[in-house]
Amino acid sequence: MKQSSAMVLLCCCFLPSAFLLLQKLPRGMPRFLFVFLPSLPLLAWLPFTIPIHSLRSFLAFCFLWLCPTKLLLLCWDVSIDHTTPPFTDSFSYFIFYIIAPLRIKGPALMKRSYKPPSFLLFLLNLFILLSVLNCCMYFRDKISVWFLYALFCVEVYVGLETYMIGLSFIAYYMLGVDTYPAHNSPFMASSLSDFWGKRWNPMVSTLLRASVHDPILLSLSRLLSTKKDSNGVGASRKIKN
């Protein structure tokens, strides 16, 4: 009952109202005050209504960091995709953009040149995921701790892969858009920075660049340009450095 009420509240109240307000309100502080701030309590409460620990951790990533960050960027018409801001399109496009941890390339105009993930791969990942969950649930007292940790790692990777492939199917066949791959061969990483920054989930680094790096860089450049106007040539050298 608690889970169903949370999902009904999210789908029937928050998402349609956010979609309409983003269209009607001017960008900047009006959207921040009437769209972003009211959404935080609901998004923070939703993941803790899920009893399954693996699903709860993934939803916590989506609803505690991914969705608020995307909404915050949309308050200033900033999108991490190579398309127009999603609230200018259909409501289904907006839902997918806000919730899904995938980047959208654009409309699938030439479907022959784009091949969605294989359905057999999706079924194989789903079979592996269900087998690992079954082992962790019924045989965790009969296997070693290290083997159990290895199964948890497989559960995380295969679970994310299955979820991403399913979202790619939805984006391609129901919304008519292409998506970037969720992973970039993470097992081929040469270092931890290469694994986390470029291969495990490239969308995270893209979102961090748009929400943290670019605003800080813009603020510092404006601050230095102000010093340049007040101090002259000396400040311009600092900007170059």
PDB file of C-alpha atoms in Angstrom:
ATOM      1  CA  MET A   1       0.000   0.000   0.000  1.00  0.00           C
ATOM      2  CA  LYS A   2       2.835   2.352   0.843  1.00  0.00           C
ATOM      3  CA  GLN A   3       4.651   1.611  -2.408  1.00  0.00           C
ATOM      4  CA  SER A   4       1.552   1.971  -4.573  1.00  0.00           C
ATOM      5  CA  SER A   5       0.577   5.287  -2.979  1.00  0.00           C
ATOM      6  CA  ALA A   6       4.086   6.645  -3.573  1.00  0.00           C
ATOM      7  CA  MET A   7       4.048   5.691  -7.243  1.00  0.00           C
ATOM      8  CA  VAL A   8       0.523   7.044  -7.761  1.00  0.00           C
ATOM      9  CA  LEU A   9       1.534  10.316  -6.116  1.00  0.00           C
ATOM     10  CA  LEU A  10       4.613  10.548  -8.303  1.00  0.00           C
ATOM     11  CA  CYS A  11       2.899   9.720 -11.597  1.00  0.00           C
ATOM     12  CA  CYS A  12      -0.414  11.541 -11.107  1.00  0.00           C
ATOM     13  CA  CYS A  13       0.683  14.657  -9.230  1.00  0.00           C
ATOM     14  CA  PHE A  14       4.357  15.488  -9.481  1.00  0.00           C
ATOM     15  CA  LEU A  15       5.271  14.633 -13.087  1.00  0.00           C
ATOM     16  CA  PRO A  16       2.283  16.317 -14.849  1.00  0.00           C
ATOM     17  CA  SER A  17       2.546  19.425 -12.666  1.00  0.00           C
ATOM     18  CA  ALA A  18       6.310  19.687 -13.251  1.00  0.00           C
ATOM     19  CA  PHE A  19       5.774  19.254 -16.997  1.00  0.00           C
ATOM     20  CA  LEU A  20       3.171  22.039 -17.138  1.00  0.00           C
ATOM     21  CA  LEU A  21       5.041  24.421 -14.843  1.00  0.00           C
ATOM     22  CA  LEU A  22       8.256  24.085 -16.831  1.00  0.00           C
ATOM     23  CA  GLN A  23       6.326  25.100 -19.922  1.00  0.00           C
ATOM     24  CA  LYS A  24       4.508  28.048 -18.339  1.00  0.00           C
ATOM     25  CA  LEU A  25       7.045  29.587 -15.963  1.00  0.00           C
ATOM     26  CA  PRO A  26      10.018  31.662 -17.112  1.00  0.00           C
ATOM     27  CA  ARG A  27      13.416  30.113 -16.594  1.00  0.00           C
ATOM     28  CA  GLY A  28      15.460  30.814 -13.494  1.00  0.00           C
ATOM     29  CA  MET A  29      14.193  31.367  -9.976  1.00  0.00           C
ATOM     30  CA  PRO A  30      10.425  30.946 -10.707  1.00  0.00           C
ATOM     31  CA  ARG A  31      11.023  27.379 -11.888  1.00  0.00           C
ATOM     32  CA  PHE A  32      13.462  26.787  -9.051  1.00  0.00           C
ATOM     33  CA  LEU A  33      10.922  27.877  -6.417  1.00  0.00           C
ATOM     34  CA  PHE A  34       7.788  26.244  -7.838  1.00  0.00           C
ATOM     35  CA  VAL A  35       9.183  23.104  -9.533  1.00  0.00           C
ATOM     36  CA  PHE A  36      12.526  22.116  -8.018  1.00  0.00           C
ATOM     37  CA  LEU A  37      12.007  22.829  -4.312  1.00  0.00           C
ATOM     38  CA  PRO A  38       8.513  21.227  -4.008  1.00  0.00           C
ATOM     39  CA  SER A  39       9.784  18.084  -5.735  1.00  0.00           C
ATOM     40  CA  LEU A  40      12.581  17.374  -3.248  1.00  0.00           C
ATOM     41  CA  PRO A  41      10.454  15.890  -0.384  1.00  0.00           C
ATOM     42  CA  LEU A  42       8.633  13.491  -2.728  1.00  0.00           C
ATOM     43  CA  LEU A  43      11.790  12.361  -4.511  1.00  0.00           C
ATOM     44  CA  ALA A  44      13.571  11.849  -1.180  1.00  0.00           C
ATOM     45  CA  TRP A  45      10.690   9.803   0.251  1.00  0.00           C
ATOM     46  CA  LEU A  46      10.030   7.523  -2.718  1.00  0.00           C
ATOM     47  CA  PRO A  47      13.128   5.208  -2.635  1.00  0.00           C
ATOM     48  CA  PHE A  48      12.601   4.297   1.034  1.00  0.00           C
ATOM     49  CA  THR A  49       9.161   2.836   0.257  1.00  0.00           C
ATOM     50  CA  ILE A  50      10.776  -0.059  -1.675  1.00  0.00           C
ATOM     51  CA  PRO A  51      11.523  -3.136   0.494  1.00  0.00           C
ATOM     52  CA  ILE A  52      14.043  -4.786  -1.886  1.00  0.00           C
ATOM     53  CA  HIS A  53      17.539  -3.508  -1.035  1.00  0.00           C
ATOM     54  CA  SER A  54      19.050  -3.703  -4.529  1.00  0.00           C
ATOM     55  CA  LEU A  55      16.101  -1.944  -6.149  1.00  0.00           C
ATOM     56  CA  ARG A  56      15.990   0.611  -3.325  1.00  0.00           C
ATOM     57  CA  SER A  57      19.654   1.534  -3.809  1.00  0.00           C
ATOM     58  CA  PHE A  58      19.174   1.999  -7.540  1.00  0.00           C
ATOM     59  CA  LEU A  59      16.038   4.103  -7.055  1.00  0.00           C
ATOM     60  CA  ALA A  60      17.896   6.163  -4.453  1.00  0.00           C
ATOM     61  CA  PHE A  61      20.491   6.976  -7.105  1.00  0.00           C
ATOM     62  CA  CYS A  62      17.752   7.964  -9.573  1.00  0.00           C
ATOM     63  CA  PHE A  63      15.392   9.894  -7.291  1.00  0.00           C
ATOM     64  CA  LEU A  64      17.870  11.430  -4.834  1.00  0.00           C
ATOM     65  CA  TRP A  65      20.486  12.635  -7.315  1.00  0.00           C
ATOM     66  CA  LEU A  66      19.574  12.044 -10.958  1.00  0.00           C
ATOM     67  CA  CYS A  67      16.049  13.507 -11.055  1.00  0.00           C
ATOM     68  CA  PRO A  68      16.745  16.571  -8.852  1.00  0.00           C
ATOM     69  CA  THR A  69      19.876  17.422 -10.835  1.00  0.00           C
ATOM     70  CA  LYS A  70      18.053  17.203 -14.164  1.00  0.00           C
ATOM     71  CA  LEU A  71      15.180  19.283 -12.815  1.00  0.00           C
ATOM     72  CA  LEU A  72      17.635  21.871 -11.514  1.00  0.00           C
ATOM     73  CA  LEU A  73      19.266  22.132 -14.931  1.00  0.00           C
ATOM     74  CA  LEU A  74      15.886  22.403 -16.651  1.00  0.00           C
ATOM     75  CA  CYS A  75      15.056  25.390 -14.471  1.00  0.00           C
ATOM     76  CA  TRP A  76      17.636  27.222 -16.600  1.00  0.00           C
ATOM     77  CA  ASP A  77      16.884  25.413 -19.900  1.00  0.00           C
ATOM     78  CA  VAL A  78      20.027  23.280 -19.700  1.00  0.00           C
ATOM     79  CA  SER A  79      19.810  19.748 -21.113  1.00  0.00           C
ATOM     80  CA  ILE A  80      22.532  17.081 -21.109  1.00  0.00           C
ATOM     81  CA  ASP A  81      21.150  15.571 -24.328  1.00  0.00           C
ATOM     82  CA  HIS A  82      21.865  16.733 -27.858  1.00  0.00           C
ATOM     83  CA  THR A  83      18.231  17.732 -28.275  1.00  0.00           C
ATOM     84  CA  THR A  84      15.946  20.543 -27.233  1.00  0.00           C
ATOM     85  CA  PRO A  85      14.823  20.623 -23.574  1.00  0.00           C
ATOM     86  CA  PRO A  86      12.391  17.738 -23.045  1.00  0.00           C
ATOM     87  CA  PHE A  87       9.482  19.790 -21.739  1.00  0.00           C
ATOM     88  CA  THR A  88       9.085  21.276 -25.210  1.00  0.00           C
ATOM     89  CA  ASP A  89       8.188  17.809 -26.528  1.00  0.00           C
ATOM     90  CA  SER A  90       5.712  15.180 -25.429  1.00  0.00           C
ATOM     91  CA  PHE A  91       4.951  14.247 -21.851  1.00  0.00           C
ATOM     92  CA  SER A  92       6.269  10.705 -22.360  1.00  0.00           C
ATOM     93  CA  TYR A  93       9.577  12.150 -23.575  1.00  0.00           C
ATOM     94  CA  PHE A  94       9.729  14.294 -20.437  1.00  0.00           C
ATOM     95  CA  ILE A  95       9.114  11.305 -18.127  1.00  0.00           C
ATOM     96  CA  PHE A  96      11.820   9.254 -19.832  1.00  0.00           C
ATOM     97  CA  TYR A  97      14.313  12.117 -19.669  1.00  0.00           C
ATOM     98  CA  ILE A  98      13.706  12.786 -15.975  1.00  0.00           C
ATOM     99  CA  ILE A  99      13.658   9.207 -14.654  1.00  0.00           C
ATOM    100  CA  ALA A 100      15.851   7.174 -17.015  1.00  0.00           C
ATOM    101  CA  PRO A 101      19.634   7.170 -16.371  1.00  0.00           C
ATOM    102  CA  LEU A 102      20.334   7.324 -20.108  1.00  0.00           C
ATOM    103  CA  ARG A 103      21.285  10.094 -22.515  1.00  0.00           C
ATOM    104  CA  ILE A 104      19.138  10.632 -25.572  1.00  0.00           C
ATOM    105  CA  LYS A 105      20.824  11.149 -28.942  1.00  0.00           C
ATOM    106  CA  GLY A 106      17.780  12.426 -30.741  1.00  0.00           C
ATOM    107  CA  PRO A 107      14.871  11.176 -32.844  1.00  0.00           C
ATOM    108  CA  ALA A 108      15.361   7.834 -34.564  1.00  0.00           C
ATOM    109  CA  LEU A 109      14.907   9.190 -38.079  1.00  0.00           C
ATOM    110  CA  MET A 110      17.026   6.552 -39.785  1.00  0.00           C
ATOM    111  CA  LYS A 111      16.201   3.349 -37.950  1.00  0.00           C
ATOM    112  CA  ARG A 112      18.177   1.215 -40.396  1.00  0.00           C
ATOM    113  CA  SER A 113      21.420   2.842 -39.299  1.00  0.00           C
ATOM    114  CA  TYR A 114      20.677   2.311 -35.591  1.00  0.00           C
ATOM    115  CA  LYS A 115      20.439  -1.136 -34.069  1.00  0.00           C
ATOM    116  CA  PRO A 116      18.840  -1.355 -30.630  1.00  0.00           C
ATOM    117  CA  PRO A 117      20.215  -3.871 -28.113  1.00  0.00           C
ATOM    118  CA  SER A 118      19.495  -7.490 -28.875  1.00  0.00           C
ATOM    119  CA  PHE A 119      16.393  -8.950 -27.261  1.00  0.00           C
ATOM    120  CA  LEU A 120      18.246 -12.216 -26.721  1.00  0.00           C
ATOM    121  CA  LEU A 121      20.882 -10.311 -24.748  1.00  0.00           C
ATOM    122  CA  PHE A 122      18.122  -8.847 -22.616  1.00  0.00           C
ATOM    123  CA  LEU A 123      16.692 -12.313 -21.924  1.00  0.00           C
ATOM    124  CA  LEU A 124      20.157 -13.690 -21.114  1.00  0.00           C
ATOM    125  CA  ASN A 125      20.837 -10.884 -18.639  1.00  0.00           C
ATOM    126  CA  LEU A 126      17.422 -11.366 -17.087  1.00  0.00           C
ATOM    127  CA  PHE A 127      18.058 -15.107 -16.672  1.00  0.00           C
ATOM    128  CA  ILE A 128      21.469 -14.458 -15.056  1.00  0.00           C
ATOM    129  CA  LEU A 129      19.952 -11.843 -12.759  1.00  0.00           C
ATOM    130  CA  LEU A 130      17.156 -14.134 -11.580  1.00  0.00           C
ATOM    131  CA  SER A 131      19.636 -16.993 -11.039  1.00  0.00           C
ATOM    132  CA  VAL A 132      21.954 -14.790  -8.967  1.00  0.00           C
ATOM    133  CA  LEU A 133      19.032 -13.469  -6.904  1.00  0.00           C
ATOM    134  CA  ASN A 134      17.880 -17.029  -6.299  1.00  0.00           C
ATOM    135  CA  CYS A 135      21.357 -18.093  -5.110  1.00  0.00           C
ATOM    136  CA  CYS A 136      21.685 -15.068  -2.838  1.00  0.00           C
ATOM    137  CA  MET A 137      18.270 -15.671  -1.331  1.00  0.00           C
ATOM    138  CA  TYR A 138      18.236 -19.423  -0.744  1.00  0.00           C
ATOM    139  CA  PHE A 139      21.911 -20.456  -0.551  1.00  0.00           C
ATOM    140  CA  ARG A 140      23.598 -17.537   1.176  1.00  0.00           C
ATOM    141  CA  ASP A 141      24.174 -19.617   4.342  1.00  0.00           C
ATOM    142  CA  LYS A 142      25.780 -22.486   2.402  1.00  0.00           C
ATOM    143  CA  ILE A 143      28.347 -20.575   0.336  1.00  0.00           C
ATOM    144  CA  SER A 144      31.469 -18.679   1.336  1.00  0.00           C
ATOM    145  CA  VAL A 145      31.420 -14.972   2.081  1.00  0.00           C
ATOM    146  CA  TRP A 146      33.754 -14.078  -0.796  1.00  0.00           C
ATOM    147  CA  PHE A 147      31.648 -15.983  -3.295  1.00  0.00           C
ATOM    148  CA  LEU A 148      28.592 -14.182  -1.955  1.00  0.00           C
ATOM    149  CA  TYR A 149      30.339 -10.830  -2.478  1.00  0.00           C
ATOM    150  CA  ALA A 150      31.159 -11.870  -6.048  1.00  0.00           C
ATOM    151  CA  LEU A 151      27.490 -12.712  -6.605  1.00  0.00           C
ATOM    152  CA  PHE A 152      26.499  -9.290  -5.299  1.00  0.00           C
ATOM    153  CA  CYS A 153      28.853  -7.657  -7.819  1.00  0.00           C
ATOM    154  CA  VAL A 154      27.356  -9.728 -10.623  1.00  0.00           C
ATOM    155  CA  GLU A 155      23.881  -8.778  -9.396  1.00  0.00           C
ATOM    156  CA  VAL A 156      24.688  -5.065  -9.529  1.00  0.00           C
ATOM    157  CA  TYR A 157      26.248  -5.178 -12.991  1.00  0.00           C
ATOM    158  CA  VAL A 158      23.733  -7.519 -14.631  1.00  0.00           C
ATOM    159  CA  GLY A 159      20.815  -5.770 -12.951  1.00  0.00           C
ATOM    160  CA  LEU A 160      21.909  -2.383 -14.291  1.00  0.00           C
ATOM    161  CA  GLU A 161      22.573  -3.849 -17.727  1.00  0.00           C
ATOM    162  CA  THR A 162      19.110  -5.449 -17.850  1.00  0.00           C
ATOM    163  CA  TYR A 163      17.451  -2.233 -16.728  1.00  0.00           C
ATOM    164  CA  MET A 164      19.354  -0.132 -19.268  1.00  0.00           C
ATOM    165  CA  ILE A 165      18.561  -2.473 -22.157  1.00  0.00           C
ATOM    166  CA  GLY A 166      14.884  -2.412 -21.211  1.00  0.00           C
ATOM    167  CA  LEU A 167      14.909   1.396 -21.165  1.00  0.00           C
ATOM    168  CA  SER A 168      16.643   1.444 -24.555  1.00  0.00           C
ATOM    169  CA  PHE A 169      13.840  -0.717 -25.961  1.00  0.00           C
ATOM    170  CA  ILE A 170      11.236   1.669 -24.545  1.00  0.00           C
ATOM    171  CA  ALA A 171      13.047   4.702 -25.953  1.00  0.00           C
ATOM    172  CA  TYR A 172      13.444   3.190 -29.413  1.00  0.00           C
ATOM    173  CA  TYR A 173      10.134   1.405 -29.987  1.00  0.00           C
ATOM    174  CA  MET A 174       7.733   3.580 -27.971  1.00  0.00           C
ATOM    175  CA  LEU A 175       9.278   7.062 -28.072  1.00  0.00           C
ATOM    176  CA  GLY A 176      11.162   6.854 -31.356  1.00  0.00           C
ATOM    177  CA  VAL A 177      14.489   8.141 -30.002  1.00  0.00           C
ATOM    178  CA  ASP A 178      18.024   6.784 -29.932  1.00  0.00           C
ATOM    179  CA  THR A 179      20.041   6.563 -26.714  1.00  0.00           C
ATOM    180  CA  TYR A 180      23.719   6.470 -25.902  1.00  0.00           C
ATOM    181  CA  PRO A 181      25.053   3.213 -24.430  1.00  0.00           C
ATOM    182  CA  ALA A 182      24.941   3.087 -20.648  1.00  0.00           C
ATOM    183  CA  HIS A 183      28.406   1.498 -20.309  1.00  0.00           C
ATOM    184  CA  ASN A 184      31.620   1.684 -22.266  1.00  0.00           C
ATOM    185  CA  SER A 185      33.285  -1.689 -21.650  1.00  0.00           C
ATOM    186  CA  PRO A 186      33.935  -1.124 -17.916  1.00  0.00           C
ATOM    187  CA  PHE A 187      36.049  -4.278 -17.603  1.00  0.00           C
ATOM    188  CA  MET A 188      38.551  -2.806 -20.081  1.00  0.00           C
ATOM    189  CA  ALA A 189      39.372   0.111 -17.756  1.00  0.00           C
ATOM    190  CA  SER A 190      43.049   0.781 -17.150  1.00  0.00           C
ATOM    191  CA  SER A 191      42.599   2.715 -13.887  1.00  0.00           C
ATOM    192  CA  LEU A 192      39.964   3.679 -11.339  1.00  0.00           C
ATOM    193  CA  SER A 193      39.556   7.132 -12.872  1.00  0.00           C
ATOM    194  CA  ASP A 194      39.063   5.556 -16.294  1.00  0.00           C
ATOM    195  CA  PHE A 195      36.511   3.140 -14.827  1.00  0.00           C
ATOM    196  CA  TRP A 196      34.401   5.710 -12.929  1.00  0.00           C
ATOM    197  CA  GLY A 197      34.827   8.687 -15.243  1.00  0.00           C
ATOM    198  CA  LYS A 198      34.564   7.183 -18.720  1.00  0.00           C
ATOM    199  CA  ARG A 199      33.443   3.563 -18.741  1.00  0.00           C
ATOM    200  CA  TRP A 200      31.083   2.617 -15.904  1.00  0.00           C
ATOM    201  CA  ASN A 201      28.429   5.282 -16.448  1.00  0.00           C
ATOM    202  CA  PRO A 202      29.439   8.138 -18.779  1.00  0.00           C
ATOM    203  CA  MET A 203      26.163   9.934 -18.091  1.00  0.00           C
ATOM    204  CA  VAL A 204      27.249  10.607 -14.496  1.00  0.00           C
ATOM    205  CA  SER A 205      30.360  12.502 -15.574  1.00  0.00           C
ATOM    206  CA  THR A 206      28.302  14.391 -18.171  1.00  0.00           C
ATOM    207  CA  LEU A 207      25.731  15.383 -15.567  1.00  0.00           C
ATOM    208  CA  LEU A 208      28.413  16.429 -13.082  1.00  0.00           C
ATOM    209  CA  ARG A 209      30.082  18.548 -15.736  1.00  0.00           C
ATOM    210  CA  ALA A 210      26.794  20.298 -16.566  1.00  0.00           C
ATOM    211  CA  SER A 211      25.645  20.775 -12.956  1.00  0.00           C
ATOM    212  CA  VAL A 212      28.922  21.413 -11.064  1.00  0.00           C
ATOM    213  CA  HIS A 213      31.887  22.092 -13.335  1.00  0.00           C
ATOM    214  CA  ASP A 214      30.295  24.468 -15.871  1.00  0.00           C
ATOM    215  CA  PRO A 215      28.470  26.701 -13.311  1.00  0.00           C
ATOM    216  CA  ILE A 216      31.608  27.019 -11.173  1.00  0.00           C
ATOM    217  CA  LEU A 217      33.713  27.795 -14.241  1.00  0.00           C
ATOM    218  CA  LEU A 218      31.184  30.397 -15.397  1.00  0.00           C
ATOM    219  CA  SER A 219      31.084  32.020 -11.943  1.00  0.00           C
ATOM    220  CA  LEU A 220      34.878  32.163 -11.710  1.00  0.00           C
ATOM    221  CA  SER A 221      35.197  33.590 -15.217  1.00  0.00           C
ATOM    222  CA  ARG A 222      32.707  36.326 -14.357  1.00  0.00           C
ATOM    223  CA  LEU A 223      34.548  37.039 -11.123  1.00  0.00           C
ATOM    224  CA  LEU A 224      37.879  37.311 -12.912  1.00  0.00           C
ATOM    225  CA  SER A 225      36.377  39.474 -15.644  1.00  0.00           C
ATOM    226  CA  THR A 226      35.083  41.805 -12.923  1.00  0.00           C
ATOM    227  CA  LYS A 227      38.589  42.034 -11.482  1.00  0.00           C
ATOM    228  CA  LYS A 228      39.879  42.737 -14.952  1.00  0.00           C
ATOM    229  CA  ASP A 229      37.548  45.717 -15.295  1.00  0.00           C
ATOM    230  CA  SER A 230      38.661  47.084 -11.931  1.00  0.00           C
ATOM    231  CA  ASN A 231      42.391  46.327 -12.074  1.00  0.00           C
ATOM    232  CA  GLY A 232      43.174  46.465 -15.779  1.00  0.00           C
ATOM    233  CA  VAL A 233      45.988  44.479 -17.385  1.00  0.00           C
ATOM    234  CA  GLY A 234      47.030  42.516 -14.311  1.00  0.00           C
ATOM    235  CA  ALA A 235      43.662  40.772 -14.023  1.00  0.00           C
ATOM    236  CA  SER A 236      43.651  39.864 -17.722  1.00  0.00           C
ATOM    237  CA  ARG A 237      46.871  37.901 -17.179  1.00  0.00           C
ATOM    238  CA  LYS A 238      45.166  35.973 -14.376  1.00  0.00           C
ATOM    239  CA  ILE A 239      42.304  35.052 -16.706  1.00  0.00           C
ATOM    240  CA  LYS A 240      44.764  33.623 -19.233  1.00  0.00           C
ATOM    241  CA  ASN A 241      46.462  31.596 -16.501  1.00  0.00           C
TER     242      ASN A 241
END
